[in-house]
Coordinates of C-alpha atoms in Angstrom, one line a residue:
X1 CA 53.3 96.9 10.3
X2 CA 53.1 98.7 13.6
X3 CA 52.2 96.6 16.6
X4 CA 49.4 97.8 18.9
X5 CA 50.5 98.6 22.5
X6 CA 47.7 99.6 24.8
X7 CA 48.4 101.7 27.8
X8 CA 47.1 100.1 31.0
X9 CA 45.3 103.3 32.0
X10 CA 43.1 103.0 28.9
X11 CA 42.2 99.3 29.4
X12 CA 39.4 98.9 32.0
X13 CA 41.7 99.8 34.9
X14 CA 40.1 99.8 38.4
X15 CA 41.4 100.3 41.8
X16 CA 41.3 97.8 44.6
X17 CA 41.0 98.5 48.3
X18 CA 43.4 100.9 49.9
X19 CA 47.0 99.6 49.8
X20 CA 46.3 97.0 47.1
X21 CA 47.8 97.4 43.6
X22 CA 45.4 98.6 40.8
X23 CA 43.9 95.7 38.9
X24 CA 42.9 95.8 35.2
X25 CA 41.0 93.9 32.6
X26 CA 41.8 93.4 29.0
X27 CA 39.7 95.2 26.3
X28 CA 39.3 91.7 24.8
X29 CA 37.8 90.1 28.0
X30 CA 35.6 92.7 29.7
X31 CA 33.3 91.7 32.6
X32 CA 30.4 91.2 30.2
X33 CA 32.4 89.1 27.7
X34 CA 30.3 86.6 25.8
X35 CA 31.6 83.9 23.4
X36 CA 31.1 84.3 19.7
X37 CA 33.5 87.1 18.7
X38 CA 37.0 88.3 19.6
X39 CA 38.7 85.9 21.9
X40 CA 37.7 82.3 21.6
X41 CA 36.2 80.3 24.5
X42 CA 39.1 78.1 25.5
X43 CA 37.2 76.5 28.4
X44 CA 36.3 73.3 26.5
X45 CA 39.9 71.9 26.8
X46 CA 40.6 68.7 28.7
X47 CA 38.9 65.5 29.8
X48 CA 35.1 65.8 29.3
X49 CA 35.6 69.5 28.6
X50 CA 36.7 70.1 32.2
X51 CA 33.1 69.3 33.4
X52 CA 34.0 66.3 35.6
X53 CA 37.1 64.3 36.7
X54 CA 37.7 60.8 35.5
X55 CA 35.6 58.3 37.4
X56 CA 37.3 55.8 39.7
X57 CA 37.7 52.4 38.2
X58 CA 38.1 49.0 39.8
X59 CA 41.6 47.6 40.3
X60 CA 41.6 44.4 38.3
X61 CA 45.3 43.5 38.3
X62 CA 48.2 44.1 40.7
X63 CA 51.8 43.6 39.8
X64 CA 55.2 44.0 41.4
X65 CA 58.6 44.3 39.7
X66 CA 60.5 41.1 38.7
X67 CA 64.2 40.5 38.6
X68 CA 64.3 40.5 34.8
X69 CA 62.1 42.0 32.1
X70 CA 58.7 43.0 33.6
X71 CA 57.3 44.0 30.2
X72 CA 55.5 40.7 29.3
X73 CA 53.7 40.5 32.6
X74 CA 52.5 44.1 32.4
X75 CA 51.4 43.7 28.8
X76 CA 49.5 40.5 29.7
X77 CA 47.7 42.3 32.5
X78 CA 46.8 45.3 30.2
X79 CA 45.4 42.8 27.6
X80 CA 43.4 40.9 30.2
X81 CA 41.9 44.0 31.8
X82 CA 41.0 45.3 28.3
X83 CA 39.2 42.1 27.4
X84 CA 37.3 42.3 30.7
X85 CA 35.9 45.7 29.7
X86 CA 38.4 48.0 31.4
X87 CA 39.8 48.7 34.8
X88 CA 43.1 49.6 36.5
X89 CA 46.4 47.7 36.2
X90 CA 48.2 48.8 39.4
X91 CA 52.0 48.6 39.5
X92 CA 53.3 48.5 43.1
X93 CA 56.3 50.5 44.1
X94 CA 59.6 49.4 42.6
X95 CA 61.8 49.7 39.5
X96 CA 60.5 47.8 36.5
X97 CA 62.8 47.0 33.7
X98 CA 61.0 46.8 30.4
X99 CA 62.9 45.5 27.4
X100 CA 60.1 45.8 24.8
X101 CA 57.2 48.1 24.2
X102 CA 53.9 48.4 26.1
X103 CA 50.5 49.1 24.5
X104 CA 47.0 50.0 25.7
X105 CA 44.5 49.3 22.9
X106 CA 41.2 48.9 24.7
X107 CA 38.9 51.6 26.1
X108 CA 38.6 52.0 29.9
X109 CA 42.1 50.7 30.7
X110 CA 44.2 52.7 33.2
X111 CA 47.8 52.0 34.0
X112 CA 48.6 53.3 37.5
X113 CA 51.6 53.3 39.8
X114 CA 51.9 54.2 43.5
X115 CA 53.4 57.6 42.8
X116 CA 56.2 58.8 40.4
X117 CA 58.8 58.6 43.2
X118 CA 57.9 54.9 44.0
X119 CA 56.8 53.2 40.7
X120 CA 59.4 53.6 38.0
X121 CA 59.4 52.2 34.5
X122 CA 62.9 51.8 32.9
X123 CA 62.6 51.2 29.2
X124 CA 65.8 49.7 27.6
X125 CA 65.0 49.1 23.9
X126 CA 67.0 51.4 21.7
X127 CA 67.2 49.6 18.3
X128 CA 64.6 50.3 15.6
X129 CA 62.8 52.9 17.7
X130 CA 62.6 55.9 15.3
X131 CA 59.1 57.2 15.3
X132 CA 58.0 54.8 18.0
X133 CA 57.0 55.1 21.7
X134 CA 57.8 52.8 24.5
X135 CA 54.3 53.1 26.0
X136 CA 51.5 53.8 23.6
X137 CA 47.8 54.3 24.2
X138 CA 46.4 53.8 20.7
X139 CA 43.0 53.5 19.0
X140 CA 42.4 52.1 15.6
X141 CA 40.0 54.5 13.8
X142 CA 38.2 54.0 10.6
X143 CA 36.0 56.3 8.6
X144 CA 32.5 54.9 8.3
X145 CA 30.6 57.9 6.9
X146 CA 31.9 60.8 4.8
X147 CA 29.9 63.7 3.4
X148 CA 30.5 67.2 2.1
X149 CA 29.3 70.3 3.8
X150 CA 26.4 72.1 2.0
X151 CA 27.5 75.6 3.0
X152 CA 30.6 77.4 4.1
X153 CA 30.9 77.6 7.9
X154 CA 32.5 80.4 9.9
X155 CA 34.5 80.4 13.1
X156 CA 32.5 80.3 16.3
X157 CA 29.6 78.3 14.6
X158 CA 28.3 75.2 16.4
X159 CA 26.1 73.9 13.6
X160 CA 27.0 72.8 10.1
X161 CA 24.8 71.9 7.2
X162 CA 25.6 68.7 5.4
X163 CA 24.9 67.7 1.8
X164 CA 23.7 64.3 3.3
X165 CA 23.3 63.6 7.0
X166 CA 22.4 59.9 6.6
X167 CA 24.3 57.7 9.1
X168 CA 25.2 60.6 11.4
X169 CA 23.8 60.3 14.9
X170 CA 24.1 62.1 18.3
X171 CA 27.2 61.0 20.1
X172 CA 29.2 60.2 17.0
X173 CA 32.9 61.0 16.8
X174 CA 33.5 63.2 13.8
X175 CA 36.3 65.1 12.1
X176 CA 35.7 68.3 10.0
X177 CA 38.4 69.6 7.7
X178 CA 39.4 70.7 4.3
X179 CA 41.8 69.9 1.5
X180 CA 44.9 72.1 1.5
X181 CA 44.2 73.6 -1.9
X182 CA 46.3 76.1 -3.9
X183 CA 43.6 78.7 -3.2
X184 CA 43.8 78.1 0.6
X185 CA 47.6 78.2 0.5
X186 CA 47.6 81.5 -1.5
X187 CA 45.0 83.0 0.8
X188 CA 47.5 82.6 3.6
X189 CA 50.5 83.9 1.6
X190 CA 52.1 80.5 1.8
X191 CA 52.6 79.7 -2.0
X192 CA 55.9 77.9 -2.3
X193 CA 56.0 77.2 1.5
X194 CA 53.1 75.0 2.5
X195 CA 54.0 72.0 0.3
X196 CA 54.1 69.0 2.6
X197 CA 50.3 68.8 2.8
X198 CA 49.4 70.3 -0.5
X199 CA 46.4 68.6 -2.1
X200 CA 45.8 66.5 1.0
X201 CA 42.6 66.5 3.2
X202 CA 43.4 67.6 6.7
X203 CA 41.0 67.4 9.7
X204 CA 40.9 70.8 11.3
X205 CA 38.7 69.9 14.3
X206 CA 37.7 66.8 16.2
X207 CA 34.2 66.9 17.7
X208 CA 31.2 64.9 18.9
X209 CA 27.7 65.3 17.5
X210 CA 25.2 66.7 19.9
X211 CA 22.1 66.6 17.7
X212 CA 21.0 66.1 14.1
X213 CA 18.0 68.0 12.7
X214 CA 17.5 67.2 9.1
X215 CA 20.8 68.0 7.4
X216 CA 21.9 70.3 10.2
X217 CA 24.4 68.9 12.7
X218 CA 25.1 70.4 16.1
X219 CA 28.6 70.0 17.5
X220 CA 29.8 69.9 21.1
X221 CA 32.4 72.7 20.6
X222 CA 32.3 75.8 18.4
X223 CA 34.5 75.7 15.3
X224 CA 37.7 77.7 15.5
X225 CA 38.4 78.5 11.8
X226 CA 36.4 78.9 8.6
X227 CA 35.8 75.8 6.5
X228 CA 35.0 76.5 2.8
X229 CA 33.4 74.5 0.1
X230 CA 36.1 75.9 -2.2
X231 CA 38.5 73.7 -0.2
X232 CA 36.3 70.5 -0.3
X233 CA 35.0 71.0 3.3
X234 CA 33.9 67.6 4.6
X235 CA 32.7 65.8 7.7
X236 CA 33.8 62.3 8.5
X237 CA 32.3 60.0 11.1
X238 CA 35.0 57.8 12.7
X239 CA 34.9 54.7 14.9
X240 CA 37.6 52.9 16.8
X241 CA 38.5 55.8 19.1
X242 CA 39.7 54.8 22.6
X243 CA 37.8 56.4 25.5
X244 CA 38.3 56.6 29.2
X245 CA 42.0 55.6 29.1
X246 CA 44.7 56.9 31.4
X247 CA 48.3 56.7 32.7
X248 CA 49.0 58.0 36.1
X249 CA 51.2 58.1 39.2
X250 CA 54.4 56.7 37.8
X251 CA 57.7 57.7 36.4
X252 CA 59.4 56.8 33.1
X253 CA 63.0 56.7 31.7
X254 CA 64.4 55.6 28.4
X255 CA 67.8 57.4 28.1
X256 CA 70.5 55.1 26.8
X257 CA 74.2 55.4 25.7
X258 CA 74.8 58.8 24.0
X259 CA 75.4 57.7 20.5
X260 CA 72.6 55.1 20.6
X261 CA 70.2 57.9 21.5
X262 CA 71.4 60.0 18.6
X263 CA 71.1 57.1 16.3
X264 CA 67.3 57.2 16.5
X265 CA 64.8 60.0 15.9
X266 CA 61.5 60.9 17.5
X267 CA 61.5 58.3 20.3
X268 CA 58.8 59.1 22.8
X269 CA 58.3 57.6 26.2
X270 CA 54.5 57.9 26.1
X271 CA 52.1 58.4 23.2
X272 CA 48.3 58.9 23.1
X273 CA 46.8 58.6 19.7
X274 CA 43.2 58.3 18.5
X275 CA 41.8 58.8 22.0
X276 CA 39.0 60.9 23.5
X277 CA 38.4 61.7 27.1
X278 CA 41.8 60.4 28.2
X279 CA 44.3 61.6 30.7
X280 CA 47.9 61.5 31.9
X281 CA 48.3 62.5 35.5
X282 CA 51.5 62.8 37.6
X283 CA 53.9 61.1 35.2
X284 CA 57.5 62.2 35.8
X285 CA 60.8 61.3 34.2
X286 CA 63.8 60.1 36.2
X287 CA 67.5 59.6 35.6
X288 CA 67.8 56.5 33.5
X289 CA 69.8 53.5 34.7
X290 CA 70.9 53.1 31.1
X291 CA 72.3 56.6 30.7
X292 CA 76.1 57.1 30.9
X293 CA 77.6 57.3 34.4
X294 CA 79.7 60.3 33.2
X295 CA 80.3 62.4 30.1
X296 CA 77.8 63.2 27.5
X297 CA 74.3 62.1 28.4
X298 CA 75.1 61.4 32.0
X299 CA 72.1 61.8 34.3
X300 CA 69.7 62.2 31.4
X301 CA 66.1 61.0 31.7
X302 CA 64.9 60.5 28.2
X303 CA 66.4 59.5 24.8
X304 CA 64.5 62.1 22.8
X305 CA 60.8 62.8 23.3
X306 CA 58.5 62.7 26.3
X307 CA 54.7 62.7 26.0
X308 CA 53.1 62.9 22.5
X309 CA 49.3 63.6 22.1
X310 CA 48.4 62.9 18.5
X311 CA 45.1 62.9 16.5
X312 CA 43.1 63.1 19.8
X313 CA 40.6 65.3 21.6
X314 CA 39.6 66.1 25.1
X315 CA 42.8 65.0 26.8
X316 CA 44.2 66.3 30.1
X317 CA 47.9 66.1 30.9
X318 CA 48.2 67.2 34.5
X319 CA 51.0 67.6 37.0
X320 CA 53.6 65.9 34.8
X321 CA 57.3 66.7 34.9
X322 CA 59.7 65.7 32.1
X323 CA 63.4 66.6 32.0
X324 CA 66.7 66.2 30.3
X325 CA 66.5 64.4 26.9
X326 CA 69.7 63.3 25.2
X327 CA 68.9 63.8 21.5
X328 CA 68.0 67.5 21.1
X329 CA 69.0 67.7 17.4
X330 CA 66.9 68.3 14.3
X331 CA 64.5 65.8 12.9
X332 CA 61.9 66.1 15.7
X333 CA 63.9 65.4 18.7
X334 CA 64.0 66.7 22.3
X335 CA 60.2 67.6 22.4
X336 CA 59.1 67.0 25.9
X337 CA 55.3 67.8 25.7
X338 CA 54.2 67.5 22.1
X339 CA 50.7 67.8 20.5
X340 CA 49.8 67.1 16.9
X341 CA 46.5 67.4 15.0
X342 CA 44.5 67.4 18.1
X343 CA 41.6 69.4 19.6
X344 CA 40.9 70.7 23.1
X345 CA 43.9 69.2 24.9
X346 CA 44.8 70.6 28.3
X347 CA 48.3 70.6 29.6
X348 CA 47.9 71.7 33.3
X349 CA 50.6 72.4 36.0
X350 CA 53.3 70.6 34.0
X351 CA 57.1 71.3 34.1
X352 CA 59.5 70.7 31.2
X353 CA 63.2 71.2 31.6
X354 CA 66.1 71.0 29.2
X355 CA 64.3 70.0 26.0
X356 CA 64.9 71.3 22.5
X357 CA 61.3 72.6 22.6
X358 CA 59.8 71.9 26.0
X359 CA 56.2 72.4 24.9
X360 CA 55.4 72.2 21.2
X361 CA 52.7 72.0 18.6
X362 CA 54.0 70.1 15.7
X363 CA 53.5 68.8 12.2
X364 CA 50.5 69.5 10.2
X365 CA 47.2 71.3 10.5
X366 CA 44.5 70.8 13.1
X367 CA 45.9 71.7 16.6
X368 CA 43.1 73.8 17.9
X369 CA 41.5 74.8 21.2
X370 CA 44.4 73.5 23.2
X371 CA 45.5 75.1 26.5
X372 CA 48.8 75.2 28.4
X373 CA 47.8 76.3 32.0
X374 CA 50.4 77.1 34.7
X375 CA 53.1 75.3 32.9
X376 CA 56.8 76.0 33.4
X377 CA 59.3 75.9 30.5
X378 CA 62.8 75.8 31.8
X379 CA 66.3 75.7 30.3
X380 CA 65.2 75.0 26.8
X381 CA 68.3 74.0 24.8
X382 CA 69.0 72.8 21.3
X383 CA 72.0 70.8 20.2
X384 CA 72.6 70.5 16.5
X385 CA 74.7 67.3 16.5
X386 CA 75.9 64.5 18.7
X387 CA 79.2 66.4 18.8
X388 CA 77.4 69.6 20.1
X389 CA 79.3 72.0 22.2
X390 CA 78.5 72.5 25.9
X391 CA 77.2 76.0 25.1
X392 CA 74.0 75.4 23.1
X393 CA 71.2 77.4 21.5
X394 CA 68.2 78.5 23.6
X395 CA 65.2 76.4 22.6
X396 CA 61.8 78.0 22.7
X397 CA 58.5 76.3 23.5
X398 CA 56.6 77.0 20.3
X399 CA 53.9 76.6 17.7
X400 CA 56.1 74.7 15.2
X401 CA 54.1 73.9 12.1
X402 CA 51.2 74.8 9.9
X403 CA 48.6 77.1 11.5
X404 CA 47.7 76.1 15.0
X405 CA 44.3 77.9 15.4
X406 CA 42.9 79.5 18.6
X407 CA 45.1 78.0 21.3
X408 CA 45.9 79.5 24.7
X409 CA 49.1 79.8 26.8
X410 CA 47.8 80.8 30.2
X411 CA 49.6 81.7 33.5
X412 CA 52.8 80.1 32.3
X413 CA 56.4 80.8 33.4
X414 CA 59.3 80.8 30.9
X415 CA 63.0 81.3 31.5
X416 CA 63.6 80.4 27.8
X417 CA 60.8 81.6 25.6
X418 CA 57.5 80.8 23.8
X419 CA 57.1 81.5 20.1
X420 CA 54.2 81.9 17.6
X421 CA 55.6 83.2 14.3
X422 CA 55.9 82.5 10.6
X423 CA 58.8 80.1 10.4
X424 CA 59.0 80.2 6.6
X425 CA 60.6 77.2 5.0
X426 CA 62.1 75.8 8.1
X427 CA 60.9 72.3 9.1
X428 CA 59.7 71.3 5.7
X429 CA 57.8 74.5 5.1
X430 CA 56.2 75.3 8.5
X431 CA 55.1 78.7 7.4
X432 CA 52.5 80.5 9.5
X433 CA 52.5 78.4 12.7
X434 CA 49.6 80.2 14.5
X435 CA 46.5 82.3 14.2
X436 CA 44.1 83.7 16.9
X437 CA 46.3 82.2 19.6
X438 CA 46.6 84.0 23.0
X439 CA 49.4 84.4 25.5
X440 CA 47.8 85.4 28.8
X441 CA 49.6 86.3 32.0
X442 CA 53.1 85.1 31.1
X443 CA 55.9 85.5 33.6
X444 CA 59.6 84.8 33.9
X445 CA 62.8 86.2 32.4
X446 CA 62.2 84.6 29.0
X447 CA 60.7 86.0 25.8
X448 CA 57.3 85.8 24.1
X449 CA 57.8 86.0 20.3
X450 CA 54.7 86.6 18.3
X451 CA 53.9 87.3 14.6
X452 CA 50.7 85.4 13.8
X453 CA 48.6 85.2 10.7
X454 CA 45.6 87.5 11.0
X455 CA 45.8 88.4 14.7
X456 CA 47.5 87.1 17.8
X457 CA 47.3 88.3 21.4
X458 CA 49.8 88.9 24.2
X459 CA 47.9 90.1 27.2
X460 CA 49.7 90.6 30.5
X461 CA 53.4 89.8 30.9
X462 CA 55.8 89.8 33.9
X463 CA 58.2 92.6 34.7
X464 CA 61.1 90.6 33.4
X465 CA 59.4 89.0 30.4
X466 CA 60.5 90.3 27.0
X467 CA 58.0 90.6 24.1
X468 CA 59.1 90.6 20.4
X469 CA 56.2 91.3 18.1
X470 CA 56.9 90.6 14.4
X471 CA 53.5 91.7 13.1
X472 CA 50.3 93.6 14.0
X473 CA 49.5 91.4 17.0
X474 CA 47.7 92.8 20.0
X475 CA 50.2 93.6 22.8
X476 CA 48.7 94.7 26.1
X477 CA 49.8 95.1 29.7
X478 CA 53.5 94.6 29.4
X479 CA 55.0 94.2 32.9
X480 CA 51.5 94.2 34.4
X481 CA 50.8 90.4 34.6
X482 CA 50.6 90.4 38.4
X483 CA 47.6 92.7 38.4
X484 CA 45.7 91.3 35.4
X485 CA 42.1 90.3 36.2
X486 CA 41.4 87.4 35.9
X487 CA 44.8 85.8 36.4
X488 CA 43.6 82.7 34.3
X489 CA 41.6 83.2 31.2
X490 CA 40.8 79.5 30.9
X491 CA 39.5 79.2 34.5
X492 CA 37.4 82.3 34.2
X493 CA 35.8 81.1 30.9
X494 CA 35.3 77.7 32.4
X495 CA 33.6 79.1 35.4
X496 CA 31.4 81.3 33.2
X497 CA 30.4 78.4 30.9
X498 CA 29.6 76.0 33.7
X499 CA 27.9 78.6 35.9
X500 CA 30.1 78.0 38.8

């Protein structure tokens, strides 16, 4: 199919003052744009929908580094503050060796350092770490009410009608989703490809209830994708979600000896799972004291993964910098900023360097309404084995698996690339990885690669940025990112929604 390329002279071009370059607006975001059709409203992403910053909490515990393993003392302080109803565990400047794992499992608990150049956590455990994280912020959810929808619901809707609304109240955490039926798979042309989740119920969005009127339930954020009774569309009320939790102002490292790093898969430094209104702020990686002094893996920061946000909503990851993982092979490794099955997550002003996939949506359905704002993806590289050659494969940031819906990459810089395509049977049948996702104001010498189900958008790219369109996606303003108005879609939509 032919891609659509729109000449700038036809797309709401307007002149600035004398001597200024001509600025232009996209056809899909005119000055009188209103939510409800066309581009989605991405402004809900982040902590409390970007409406207020986290409130300051009382410091309830102060710790300094010990000569040996600091892990038990830190964990005891986190547990004590959690039982007290929340607060800050402050780690003073120093290098903390942590031989085990750390966990935050109570709402309102914040782990804070005195800055990522001063407070540094060195995690040493490397055995039995596959699929684990050295620092986890983890709720324990349970479904307490489950009910079918009474009618199909379309994208952009904020109300759903339930077969039975008993037990649903304003303020409840809810998930809405469908079973991945044969009919759903066939509708997307994925028969024989989407097998991993076939016949399984998948939450497509995570929301809070605003109001209940009879059997009609109003949600805090519009839906991003149709939910059909044909596919057993349901709403589930869940409890046990952590709220108001954060990790900030510190640095992490868990790189180890080269072969030990390659002996484990999907080892993350930090994981947030089953959380709402949470944040990670100014968390950096640093060269691990356990990394080799020379040769393969020398100077590396991380064993495999960086920050993972999973089955969460309204999370802000801001001003973080993660670099140089050792294991960048297959099996889910080398992902520096990863999001799975989550809604309205905001990655803001983050830098990722040297990962297999620096920024990535991964594994399963339900990544929706997420935003990457002013992020920098640098030197993405994949290594296919522990014996990988020094010259390696360029690794794109990307939508990786199973239909990420209505997400935004905004004002980002890439010297590698960012991808939203049908990956076919790669990665256990990833298939269509994205639909209704937008690339807005993308700069750098890398590539934007797009070929989304239904429709995708690339609006405004830098003069050096290459665009490869594999389908009928909307391509607009190539080489004209510097004069795109507004420069940030997320910030313009947020300003409009909040009336600021």
